[in-house]
Short mmCIF file of C-alpha atoms in Angstrom, two decimals:
data_model
loop_
_atom_site.label_atom_id
_atom_site.label_comp_id
_atom_site.label_asym_id
_atom_site.label_seq_id
_atom_site.Cartn_x
_atom_site.Cartn_y
_atom_site.Cartn_z
CA MET A 1 -23.05 38.12 -4.81
CA ASP A 2 -23.93 35.60 -7.58
CA ARG A 3 -20.37 34.35 -7.98
CA PRO A 4 -17.71 33.09 -5.58
CA PRO A 5 -15.75 35.96 -4.00
CA GLY A 6 -12.44 36.72 -5.67
CA MET A 7 -9.21 38.38 -4.65
CA MET A 8 -10.45 41.80 -5.81
CA ASP A 9 -13.51 41.48 -3.54
CA VAL A 10 -11.24 40.73 -0.58
CA ALA A 11 -9.03 43.70 -1.46
CA ARG A 12 -12.06 46.00 -1.63
CA GLU A 13 -13.41 44.74 1.71
CA ALA A 14 -10.03 45.13 3.44
CA GLY A 15 -9.19 48.45 1.78
CA VAL A 16 -5.91 47.18 0.29
CA SER A 17 -4.55 46.30 -3.14
CA HIS A 18 -5.06 42.89 -4.68
CA ILE A 19 -1.26 42.48 -4.57
CA THR A 20 -1.39 42.80 -0.80
CA VAL A 21 -4.12 40.17 -0.65
CA SER A 22 -1.98 37.88 -2.80
CA ARG A 23 0.95 38.33 -0.45
CA VAL A 24 -1.17 37.46 2.56
CA VAL A 25 -2.65 34.38 0.88
CA ASN A 26 0.79 33.14 -0.13
CA GLY A 27 2.40 33.82 3.26
CA HIS A 28 4.72 36.59 2.05
CA PRO A 29 6.66 38.07 5.00
CA SER A 30 6.58 41.72 3.82
CA VAL A 31 3.07 42.45 5.10
CA ARG A 32 2.50 44.46 8.27
CA PRO A 33 0.74 42.49 11.02
CA GLU A 34 -2.23 44.86 11.22
CA THR A 35 -2.69 44.69 7.43
CA ARG A 36 -2.48 40.91 7.48
CA THR A 37 -5.12 40.77 10.23
CA ARG A 38 -7.45 43.03 8.22
CA VAL A 39 -7.07 40.93 5.06
CA GLU A 40 -7.60 37.66 6.96
CA ALA A 41 -10.77 39.10 8.50
CA ALA A 42 -12.04 40.01 5.03
CA ILE A 43 -11.25 36.52 3.74
CA GLN A 44 -13.17 35.00 6.65
CA LYS A 45 -16.14 37.34 6.19
CA LEU A 46 -16.47 36.76 2.43
CA GLY A 47 -15.60 33.08 2.49
CA TYR A 48 -12.89 33.53 -0.12
CA ARG A 49 -11.03 30.46 -1.36
CA ARG A 50 -8.13 30.87 -3.73
CA ASN A 51 -8.28 29.23 -7.12
CA SER A 52 -5.66 26.52 -6.80
CA VAL A 53 -5.94 25.54 -10.47
CA ALA A 54 -5.22 29.06 -11.67
CA ARG A 55 -2.38 29.32 -9.19
CA ALA A 56 -0.91 26.06 -10.45
CA LEU A 57 -1.05 27.24 -14.07
CA LYS A 58 0.67 30.48 -13.19
CA SER A 59 3.35 29.09 -10.88
CA ARG A 60 3.62 25.64 -12.50
CA ARG A 61 3.32 24.24 -8.99
CA SER A 62 0.18 22.63 -7.61
CA SER A 63 1.62 21.24 -4.34
CA THR A 64 -0.35 18.10 -5.18
CA ILE A 65 0.75 14.48 -5.57
CA GLY A 66 -1.49 12.09 -7.48
CA VAL A 67 -2.13 8.59 -6.12
CA VAL A 68 -3.57 5.91 -8.40
CA ILE A 69 -4.88 2.63 -6.95
CA VAL A 70 -4.93 -0.29 -9.38
CA GLY A 71 -6.26 -3.72 -8.39
CA SER A 72 -8.69 -5.39 -6.04
CA GLU A 73 -6.49 -7.45 -3.67
CA LEU A 74 -5.16 -4.47 -1.72
CA PHE A 75 -6.50 -5.51 1.68
CA GLU A 76 -4.35 -3.12 3.70
CA LEU A 77 -4.98 -0.07 1.51
CA PRO A 78 -6.26 2.17 4.37
CA ARG A 79 -2.93 1.84 6.19
CA ILE A 80 -0.97 2.58 3.02
CA LEU A 81 -3.08 5.70 2.43
CA LEU A 82 -2.56 6.78 6.04
CA GLY A 83 1.18 6.78 5.40
CA VAL A 84 0.68 8.60 2.09
CA GLU A 85 -1.52 11.33 3.60
CA THR A 86 0.70 11.83 6.65
CA ALA A 87 3.95 12.11 4.68
CA ALA A 88 2.37 14.34 2.03
CA LYS A 89 1.01 16.73 4.64
CA GLN A 90 4.35 16.92 6.40
CA ALA A 91 6.02 17.78 3.07
CA GLY A 92 3.44 20.47 2.27
CA TYR A 93 1.49 18.51 -0.37
CA TRP A 94 -2.13 17.61 -0.96
CA VAL A 95 -3.13 14.22 -2.34
CA SER A 96 -5.37 13.69 -5.37
CA LEU A 97 -6.71 10.12 -5.33
CA ALA A 98 -7.91 8.06 -8.29
CA SER A 99 -8.84 4.38 -8.48
CA ARG A 100 -9.04 1.69 -11.16
CA GLN A 101 -10.52 -1.49 -9.73
CA GLY A 102 -11.09 -4.89 -11.29
CA GLU A 103 -9.57 -5.83 -14.64
CA SER A 104 -8.55 -2.37 -15.82
CA THR A 105 -6.96 -2.07 -19.26
CA ALA A 106 -3.81 -0.19 -20.14
CA GLY A 107 -6.05 2.44 -21.73
CA ASP A 108 -7.97 2.86 -18.46
CA LEU A 109 -4.77 3.44 -16.55
CA MET A 110 -3.46 5.86 -19.17
CA GLU A 111 -6.68 7.87 -18.98
CA THR A 112 -6.43 8.07 -15.19
CA LEU A 113 -2.79 9.18 -15.32
CA GLN A 114 -3.59 11.78 -17.95
CA ARG A 115 -6.40 13.22 -15.84
CA LEU A 116 -3.98 13.66 -12.95
CA THR A 117 -1.32 15.33 -15.11
CA ASP A 118 -4.05 17.63 -16.47
CA GLN A 119 -4.54 18.74 -12.86
CA SER A 120 -0.84 19.73 -12.74
CA VAL A 121 0.11 17.17 -10.11
CA GLU A 122 3.83 17.30 -9.39
CA ALA A 123 4.31 13.53 -9.03
CA ILE A 124 2.29 10.31 -9.13
CA ALA A 125 2.37 7.20 -6.93
CA VAL A 126 0.80 4.09 -8.48
CA VAL A 127 -0.29 1.51 -5.89
CA ALA A 128 -0.67 -1.69 -7.90
CA ASP A 129 -1.02 -5.40 -7.18
CA ARG A 130 -0.54 -6.86 -10.65
CA PRO A 131 2.02 -6.85 -13.47
CA GLY A 132 -0.12 -5.13 -16.12
CA ALA A 133 0.06 -1.76 -14.39
CA VAL A 134 3.85 -1.77 -14.27
CA GLU A 135 4.10 -2.94 -17.88
CA THR A 136 1.95 0.03 -18.91
CA LEU A 137 4.18 2.44 -17.00
CA SER A 138 7.45 1.08 -18.41
CA GLY A 139 8.75 3.39 -21.10
CA LEU A 140 5.95 5.90 -20.47
CA SER A 141 6.82 9.59 -20.22
CA LEU A 142 4.30 11.63 -18.21
CA GLY A 143 6.51 14.64 -17.55
CA VAL A 144 6.33 14.11 -13.78
CA PRO A 145 8.11 11.65 -11.43
CA VAL A 146 6.31 8.33 -11.00
CA ALA A 147 6.75 5.79 -8.21
CA VAL A 148 5.32 2.27 -8.22
CA VAL A 149 4.21 0.98 -4.81
CA MET A 150 3.88 -2.73 -3.85
CA SER A 151 4.66 -4.02 -7.32
CA GLY A 152 8.08 -5.60 -7.28
CA SER A 153 10.94 -4.58 -9.54
CA VAL A 154 10.17 -2.11 -12.31
CA ALA A 155 11.80 -2.01 -15.72
CA GLY A 156 11.64 1.68 -16.58
CA PRO A 157 14.83 3.62 -15.76
CA ASP A 158 12.77 6.71 -14.89
CA LEU A 159 10.42 4.86 -12.54
CA SER A 160 10.96 4.75 -8.80
CA SER A 161 9.61 1.91 -6.68
CA VAL A 162 9.06 0.98 -3.06
CA GLU A 163 7.91 -2.41 -1.80
CA VAL A 164 8.01 -4.72 1.17
CA ASP A 165 10.38 -7.62 0.49
CA GLN A 166 7.71 -10.27 -0.01
CA GLU A 167 10.08 -13.11 -0.83
CA LEU A 168 12.09 -12.47 2.33
CA GLY A 169 8.88 -12.43 4.36
CA ALA A 170 7.94 -15.85 3.01
CA ARG A 171 11.42 -17.15 3.72
CA LEU A 172 11.17 -15.94 7.33
CA ALA A 173 7.87 -17.76 7.77
CA VAL A 174 9.13 -21.04 6.31
CA ARG A 175 12.47 -20.87 8.15
CA HIS A 176 10.54 -20.53 11.39
CA LEU A 177 8.52 -23.65 10.61
CA LEU A 178 11.59 -25.59 9.48
CA GLY A 179 13.38 -24.57 12.65
CA LEU A 180 10.55 -26.07 14.67
CA GLY A 181 11.09 -29.37 12.86
CA HIS A 182 8.38 -29.30 10.18
CA ARG A 183 9.31 -31.06 6.93
CA ARG A 184 6.03 -30.92 5.04
CA ILE A 185 4.74 -27.34 4.78
CA ALA A 186 1.74 -26.47 2.62
CA HIS A 187 1.34 -23.03 1.09
CA LEU A 188 -2.14 -21.59 0.59
CA THR A 189 -1.31 -18.84 -1.87
CA GLY A 190 -3.25 -15.79 -2.91
CA ALA A 191 -4.11 -15.13 -6.56
CA LEU A 192 -0.96 -15.79 -8.59
CA ARG A 193 -1.73 -12.90 -10.96
CA THR A 194 -0.50 -10.60 -8.19
CA PHE A 195 3.10 -9.67 -7.38
CA ASP A 196 2.81 -10.46 -3.69
CA ALA A 197 1.51 -14.00 -4.23
CA ARG A 198 4.22 -14.82 -6.76
CA ALA A 199 7.01 -13.50 -4.56
CA ARG A 200 5.75 -15.41 -1.51
CA VAL A 201 5.58 -18.65 -3.52
CA GLU A 202 9.19 -18.10 -4.61
CA GLY A 203 10.32 -17.60 -1.02
CA TRP A 204 8.37 -20.63 0.22
CA GLN A 205 9.73 -22.86 -2.54
CA ALA A 206 13.33 -21.66 -2.16
CA GLU A 207 13.38 -22.43 1.56
CA LEU A 208 11.80 -25.86 1.09
CA THR A 209 14.28 -26.74 -1.64
CA ALA A 210 17.27 -25.62 0.42
CA ALA A 211 16.09 -27.78 3.32
CA ALA A 212 15.11 -30.78 1.16
CA ALA A 213 11.58 -30.36 2.50
CA GLU A 214 8.30 -30.36 0.58
CA GLY A 215 4.65 -29.45 0.65
CA PRO A 216 1.63 -28.85 -1.61
CA LEU A 217 0.72 -25.51 -3.20
CA LEU A 218 -2.95 -24.54 -3.36
CA GLU A 219 -4.09 -21.29 -4.96
CA GLY A 220 -6.77 -19.08 -3.44
CA ASP A 221 -7.55 -15.38 -3.74
CA PHE A 222 -6.34 -13.83 -0.47
CA SER A 223 -9.83 -14.05 1.06
CA ALA A 224 -10.79 -15.83 4.28
CA GLU A 225 -13.29 -17.86 2.25
CA SER A 226 -10.54 -19.28 0.05
CA GLY A 227 -8.39 -20.09 3.09
CA PHE A 228 -11.35 -21.94 4.61
CA ARG A 229 -11.97 -23.91 1.39
CA LEU A 230 -8.32 -24.80 0.81
CA ALA A 231 -7.81 -25.95 4.40
CA HIS A 232 -10.74 -28.32 3.96
CA GLU A 233 -9.06 -29.61 0.78
CA LEU A 234 -5.90 -30.28 2.78
CA CYS A 235 -7.92 -32.24 5.32
CA ASP A 236 -9.56 -34.28 2.54
CA ALA A 237 -6.36 -35.01 0.62
CA ASP A 238 -5.15 -38.58 0.63
CA ALA A 239 -1.51 -37.97 -0.23
CA ASP A 240 1.01 -40.79 0.10
CA ALA A 241 3.37 -38.40 1.87
CA GLY A 242 0.78 -37.75 4.54
CA PRO A 243 -0.90 -34.48 5.53
CA PRO A 244 1.25 -31.37 6.05
CA THR A 245 2.21 -30.59 9.61
CA ALA A 246 2.33 -26.87 8.89
CA VAL A 247 0.54 -24.32 6.70
CA PHE A 248 1.94 -21.05 5.42
CA ALA A 249 -1.05 -18.96 4.38
CA GLY A 250 -0.84 -16.26 1.70
CA ASN A 251 -2.09 -13.62 4.13
CA ASP A 252 -3.80 -13.31 7.50
CA GLN A 253 -7.27 -13.40 5.94
CA MET A 254 -6.51 -16.82 4.45
CA ALA A 255 -4.95 -17.96 7.73
CA MET A 256 -8.11 -16.91 9.56
CA GLY A 257 -10.21 -19.00 7.16
CA ALA A 258 -7.84 -21.93 7.63
CA LEU A 259 -8.12 -21.72 11.42
CA ALA A 260 -11.91 -21.84 11.13
CA ALA A 261 -11.77 -24.87 8.80
CA PHE A 262 -9.36 -26.75 11.06
CA ALA A 263 -11.55 -26.04 14.08
CA GLU A 264 -14.56 -27.36 12.15
CA ARG A 265 -12.68 -30.55 11.27
CA GLY A 266 -11.32 -31.11 14.77
CA VAL A 267 -7.73 -30.40 13.71
CA ARG A 268 -5.96 -28.71 16.60
CA VAL A 269 -3.69 -25.70 16.00
CA PRO A 270 -0.78 -25.90 16.74
CA HIS A 271 -0.93 -29.43 18.21
CA ASP A 272 -1.88 -31.11 14.91
CA VAL A 273 -0.86 -28.44 12.44
CA SER A 274 0.99 -25.11 12.74
CA VAL A 275 -0.29 -22.04 10.87
CA VAL A 276 1.59 -18.91 9.79
CA GLY A 277 -0.03 -15.89 8.15
CA PHE A 278 1.27 -12.79 6.42
CA ASP A 279 0.54 -9.06 7.05
CA ASP A 280 -0.07 -8.93 10.82
CA MET A 281 -3.52 -7.48 10.31
CA LYS A 282 -5.23 -5.71 13.16
CA GLY A 283 -6.54 -8.32 15.58
CA ALA A 284 -4.21 -11.13 14.45
CA GLY A 285 -2.98 -11.48 18.01
CA TYR A 286 -6.54 -12.12 19.23
CA LEU A 287 -7.41 -15.02 16.96
CA VAL A 288 -7.62 -18.46 18.60
CA PRO A 289 -4.83 -19.33 18.78
CA ALA A 290 -3.01 -16.01 18.39
CA LEU A 291 -1.56 -15.99 14.89
CA THR A 292 2.13 -16.21 14.07
CA THR A 293 2.57 -13.97 11.04
CA VAL A 294 4.88 -11.79 8.99
CA ARG A 295 4.45 -8.10 9.73
CA GLN A 296 4.38 -5.60 6.88
CA ASP A 297 4.56 -1.94 7.87
CA PHE A 298 2.02 -0.56 5.42
CA VAL A 299 2.05 2.93 6.90
CA HIS A 300 5.81 3.08 6.37
CA LEU A 301 5.32 1.78 2.84
CA GLY A 302 2.97 4.65 2.00
CA SER A 303 5.07 7.32 3.64
CA SER A 304 8.23 6.04 1.94
CA ALA A 305 6.58 6.36 -1.46
CA ILE A 306 5.79 10.02 -0.84
CA GLU A 307 9.23 10.79 0.59
CA LEU A 308 10.80 9.20 -2.47
CA LEU A 309 8.63 11.28 -4.82
CA VAL A 310 9.36 14.51 -2.97
CA ARG A 311 13.06 13.86 -3.45
CA ARG A 312 12.43 13.23 -7.16
CA VAL A 313 10.56 16.53 -7.46
CA GLY A 314 13.62 18.12 -5.88
CA GLY A 315 15.81 16.79 -8.67
CA GLU A 316 17.21 13.58 -7.19
CA PRO A 317 17.44 10.42 -9.36
CA PRO A 318 14.92 7.54 -9.21
CA GLU A 319 15.24 5.15 -6.28
CA ARG A 320 14.21 1.57 -5.63
CA GLN A 321 13.53 0.70 -2.03
CA ARG A 322 12.75 -2.57 -0.31
CA ILE A 323 11.33 -2.53 3.19
CA THR A 324 12.29 -5.47 5.44
CA PRO A 325 9.34 -7.39 6.98
CA ARG A 326 9.46 -8.96 10.45
CA LEU A 327 8.27 -12.31 11.75
CA VAL A 328 5.93 -12.07 14.75
CA VAL A 329 5.80 -15.39 16.63
CA ARG A 330 2.63 -16.12 18.60
CA HIS A 331 0.76 -19.30 19.59
CA SER A 332 -0.32 -20.82 16.26
CA THR A 333 3.04 -22.52 15.66
CA ALA A 334 4.84 -25.28 17.56
CA ALA A 335 7.02 -28.31 16.92
CA PRO A 336 5.24 -31.12 15.02
CA ARG A 337 3.72 -33.98 16.97
CA SER A 338 6.21 -36.77 17.69
CA ASP A 339 3.94 -39.34 15.98
CA THR A 340 3.75 -37.46 12.65
#
């Protein structure tokens, strides 16, 4: 056979009508067990695969959710996608994945979204780390429910969103350090073009202000290399107020770089300086010292986005969810030295 086997070929092989084959393929209950077995054997023998595109056009249902990834600072993307895939499978959906990395334009994003709607996806989740993506989506009508993941508040009334409360996470980290007695807390932030970095700066600053405390802000890019570089800058600074006794890093990667820089400079953690990260990446508890950090449940974030979209497909209104992070205290934080 020079072409892929079709439903008529299966019907001929099994000695039934193509309607019967259709019923078997679609799980219709009104098929006798022996007939179903014969049709399934024919499908197996011929290697038949149903045309999901044609089925989607006919039924106007594809059982597919599109996922668009926008941005380059999404370090925990695999865990988000694990939650997406798991929740989608449980709800009876497939996932169609598209990606726009680097400095994508609004036109790039629009093209990607249009390609997914052309595939008859029933909903779209946009995992984004920067404002431009959300601004493009605001006021846009794609004809399917859209949820923004990880990107803060969204302006469009038809857009759903789900995010971890980044500002609260930063507040938890700084409150912990303030509670230990630290009054000068530096923040090594990730790239400020991203939502997460901005929200964490706001939380850090709000807690310092409320406590009449202070500390320098140094911008990196969420990488371990930038954490290493910025920690060296802290060590080299000759500020009148004196060096910070604590560092709140923009994420665990930056905290890891900072730990390496402090070790290189002979600065002891937590004896000389306490360090807090953000994310609770795999292995954070095995750094030296074990890292105090803010845990984000990325798997739950991904699964929540899909659950929200499934409800939208079912006719429920848009929702905006914030997931509460949790502080995990380990050995990289302690009270400041009595002589500081």
